[in-house]
PDB file of C-alpha atoms in Angstrom:
ATOM      1  CA  MET A 297     241.639  37.847  79.683  1.00 75.00           C
ATOM      2  CA  PHE A 298     238.721  40.161  78.959  1.00 80.00           C
ATOM      3  CA  SER A 299     240.672  41.777  76.135  1.00 85.00           C
ATOM      4  CA  TRP A 300     241.279  38.392  74.527  1.00 85.00           C
ATOM      5  CA  VAL A 301     237.615  37.402  74.804  1.00 86.00           C
ATOM      6  CA  THR A 302     236.608  40.698  73.221  1.00 84.00           C
ATOM      7  CA  ALA A 303     239.097  40.253  70.392  1.00 85.00           C
ATOM      8  CA  VAL A 304     237.943  36.725  69.662  1.00 86.00           C
ATOM      9  CA  THR A 305     234.181  37.278  69.886  1.00 87.00           C
ATOM     10  CA  ILE A 306     233.079  40.862  69.361  1.00 88.00           C
ATOM     11  CA  THR A 307     235.614  41.979  66.754  1.00 85.00           C
ATOM     12  CA  PRO A 308     234.595  39.375  64.134  1.00 85.00           C
ATOM     13  CA  LEU A 309     230.938  40.205  64.781  1.00 85.00           C
ATOM     14  CA  ILE A 310     231.536  43.903  64.146  1.00 87.00           C
ATOM     15  CA  CYS A 311     233.512  43.065  60.993  1.00 85.00           C
ATOM     16  CA  LYS A 312     230.591  40.988  59.738  1.00 82.00           C
ATOM     17  CA  TYR A 313     228.296  44.017  60.000  1.00 83.00           C
ATOM     18  CA  PHE A 314     230.674  46.579  58.486  1.00 84.00           C
ATOM     19  CA  LEU A 315     232.355  44.456  55.807  1.00 83.00           C
ATOM     20  CA  LYS A 316     229.366  43.010  54.053  1.00 76.00           C
ATOM     21  CA  GLN A 317     230.141  41.422  50.701  1.00 74.00           C
ATOM     22  CA  LYS A 318     228.035  42.088  47.652  1.00 70.00           C
ATOM     23  CA  ASP A 319     226.542  39.164  45.833  1.00 70.00           C
ATOM     24  CA  PRO A 320     228.658  38.564  42.682  1.00 64.00           C
ATOM     25  CA  LYS A 321     225.504  37.704  40.696  1.00 68.00           C
ATOM     26  CA  ASP A 322     224.045  41.198  41.195  1.00 65.00           C
ATOM     27  CA  SER A 323     227.046  43.320  40.220  1.00 64.00           C
ATOM     28  CA  GLY A 324     227.731  42.004  36.725  1.00 66.00           C
ATOM     29  CA  PRO A 325     231.323  41.922  35.412  1.00 73.00           C
ATOM     30  CA  ALA A 326     234.056  42.364  38.008  1.00 71.00           C
ATOM     31  CA  LYS A 327     235.894  45.693  38.137  1.00 79.00           C
ATOM     32  CA  ASP A 328     239.658  45.937  38.438  1.00 83.00           C
ATOM     33  CA  PRO A 329     240.377  47.282  41.956  1.00 82.00           C
ATOM     34  CA  TYR A 330     243.780  48.570  40.797  1.00 86.00           C
ATOM     35  CA  ALA A 331     242.487  50.717  37.913  1.00 87.00           C
ATOM     36  CA  GLY A 332     242.454  53.930  39.975  1.00 89.00           C
ATOM     37  CA  ALA A 333     244.890  56.826  39.609  1.00 93.00           C
ATOM     38  CA  PHE A 334     246.641  56.128  42.919  1.00 94.00           C
ATOM     39  CA  PHE A 335     247.542  52.561  41.985  1.00 94.00           C
ATOM     40  CA  GLN A 336     248.660  53.576  38.497  1.00 94.00           C
ATOM     41  CA  VAL A 337     251.092  56.159  39.921  1.00 96.00           C
ATOM     42  CA  TYR A 338     252.262  53.658  42.533  1.00 95.00           C
ATOM     43  CA  LYS A 339     252.851  51.039  39.821  1.00 95.00           C
ATOM     44  CA  LYS A 340     254.946  53.484  37.785  1.00 96.00           C
ATOM     45  CA  LEU A 341     256.993  54.304  40.885  1.00 96.00           C
ATOM     46  CA  LEU A 342     257.620  50.608  41.591  1.00 95.00           C
ATOM     47  CA  VAL A 343     258.565  49.885  37.979  1.00 96.00           C
ATOM     48  CA  ALA A 344     261.054  52.772  38.057  1.00 96.00           C
ATOM     49  CA  ALA A 345     262.497  51.596  41.395  1.00 96.00           C
ATOM     50  CA  ILE A 346     262.983  48.078  40.030  1.00 96.00           C
ATOM     51  CA  ARG A 347     264.456  49.342  36.766  1.00 97.00           C
ATOM     52  CA  PHE A 348     266.986  51.530  38.595  1.00 97.00           C
ATOM     53  CA  ARG A 349     267.472  49.122  41.483  1.00 96.00           C
ATOM     54  CA  TYR A 350     271.099  50.016  42.228  1.00 97.00           C
ATOM     55  CA  ILE A 351     270.264  53.697  42.503  1.00 97.00           C
ATOM     56  CA  THR A 352     267.266  52.831  44.681  1.00 96.00           C
ATOM     57  CA  ILE A 353     269.374  50.651  47.001  1.00 97.00           C
ATOM     58  CA  GLY A 354     272.042  53.363  47.181  1.00 98.00           C
ATOM     59  CA  ALA A 355     269.430  55.988  48.053  1.00 97.00           C
ATOM     60  CA  VAL A 356     267.952  53.798  50.809  1.00 97.00           C
ATOM     61  CA  VAL A 357     271.396  53.093  52.288  1.00 98.00           C
ATOM     62  CA  GLY A 358     272.251  56.814  52.047  1.00 98.00           C
ATOM     63  CA  VAL A 359     269.082  57.839  53.874  1.00 97.00           C
ATOM     64  CA  PHE A 360     269.789  55.201  56.534  1.00 97.00           C
ATOM     65  CA  VAL A 361     273.325  56.519  57.082  1.00 97.00           C
ATOM     66  CA  LEU A 362     272.014  60.086  57.265  1.00 96.00           C
ATOM     67  CA  SER A 363     269.453  59.012  59.861  1.00 94.00           C
ATOM     68  CA  LEU A 364     272.193  57.418  61.970  1.00 93.00           C
ATOM     69  CA  ILE A 365     274.267  60.586  61.756  1.00 94.00           C
ATOM     70  CA  GLY A 366     271.237  62.741  62.580  1.00 91.00           C
ATOM     71  CA  PHE A 367     270.344  60.565  65.546  1.00 87.00           C
ATOM     72  CA  GLY A 368     273.649  61.556  67.134  1.00 85.00           C
ATOM     73  CA  PHE A 369     272.381  65.140  67.433  1.00 85.00           C
ATOM     74  CA  VAL A 370     269.302  64.173  69.459  1.00 81.00           C
ATOM     75  CA  LYS A 371     269.607  65.131  73.114  1.00 77.00           C
ATOM     76  CA  THR A 372     269.135  62.502  75.793  1.00 70.00           C
ATOM     77  CA  MET A 373     265.975  63.746  77.451  1.00 69.00           C
ATOM     78  CA  PHE A 374     264.123  60.646  78.568  1.00 65.00           C
ATOM     79  CA  SER A 375     266.831  58.715  80.396  1.00 62.00           C
ATOM     80  CA  ARG A 376     269.676  59.655  82.636  1.00 64.00           C
ATOM     81  CA  PRO A 377     273.227  58.895  81.533  1.00 63.00           C
ATOM     82  CA  LEU A 378     274.572  55.533  82.634  1.00 62.00           C
ATOM     83  CA  ARG A 379     277.519  55.785  85.015  1.00 66.00           C
ATOM     84  CA  GLY A 380     278.572  52.269  85.944  1.00 62.00           C
ATOM     85  CA  LEU A 381     276.165  50.090  87.888  1.00 58.00           C
ATOM     86  CA  SER A 382     272.907  51.808  88.619  1.00 55.00           C
ATOM     87  CA  SER A 383     272.007  49.891  91.777  1.00 61.00           C
ATOM     88  CA  SER A 384     273.545  50.294  95.194  1.00 60.00           C
ATOM     89  CA  SER A 385     272.844  49.182  98.718  1.00 62.00           C
ATOM     90  CA  LYS A 386     273.758  50.452 102.136  1.00 65.00           C
ATOM     91  CA  SER A 387     274.538  48.013 104.901  1.00 60.00           C
ATOM     92  CA  THR A 388     274.162  48.833 108.577  1.00 68.00           C
ATOM     93  CA  SER A 389     275.625  45.593 109.956  1.00 64.00           C
ATOM     94  CA  PRO A 390     278.649  45.584 112.261  1.00 65.00           C
ATOM     95  CA  LYS A 391     282.019  45.496 110.558  1.00 67.00           C
ATOM     96  CA  ASP A 392     282.945  41.812 110.994  1.00 66.00           C
ATOM     97  CA  THR A 393     279.603  40.189 110.213  1.00 66.00           C
ATOM     98  CA  GLY A 394     278.941  38.531 106.914  1.00 65.00           C
ATOM     99  CA  TYR A 395     275.701  38.015 105.149  1.00 66.00           C
ATOM    100  CA  ARG A 396     275.377  34.484 106.598  1.00 68.00           C
ATOM    101  CA  THR A 397     275.808  35.575 110.210  1.00 66.00           C
ATOM    102  CA  PRO A 398     272.419  36.262 111.856  1.00 63.00           C
ATOM    103  CA  PRO A 399     272.108  39.426 113.902  1.00 61.00           C
ATOM    104  CA  LYS A 400     272.505  39.028 117.653  1.00 64.00           C
ATOM    105  CA  SER A 401     269.003  40.298 118.299  1.00 62.00           C
ATOM    106  CA  SER A 402     267.388  37.447 116.383  1.00 56.00           C
ATOM    107  CA  LYS A 403     266.076  34.528 118.359  1.00 63.00           C
ATOM    108  CA  ARG A 404     266.773  31.016 117.252  1.00 64.00           C
ATOM    109  CA  PRO A 405     263.807  28.663 117.062  1.00 65.00           C
ATOM    110  CA  LYS A 406     263.647  26.026 119.756  1.00 67.00           C
ATOM    111  CA  SER A 407     264.485  22.497 118.750  1.00 66.00           C
ATOM    112  CA  ILE A 408     261.647  20.036 118.724  1.00 63.00           C
TER     113      ILE A 408
END
């Protein structure tokens, strides 16, 4: 509950302080945020991927198949191998008693 209250109250307050917006009247004409070198290279990569879409899809499927094959070589280190049912119980009741039969040592409540 405390985590939720923090997320709803304090996080927006901190964002207000760190993400202050500039007044559009002071800055003059707006700059293109995608004019940088990173976005230009990324745009060229996307245009090439769309132009050669069948090669791109084939490469993605190929990498996926290779990852499935490679995953078969990973050793099982974090879990033990599953051998049938993993739970068991040991009963110490006499041979002919069922689960509905109360033990002889138990006392029955007196009738009212």
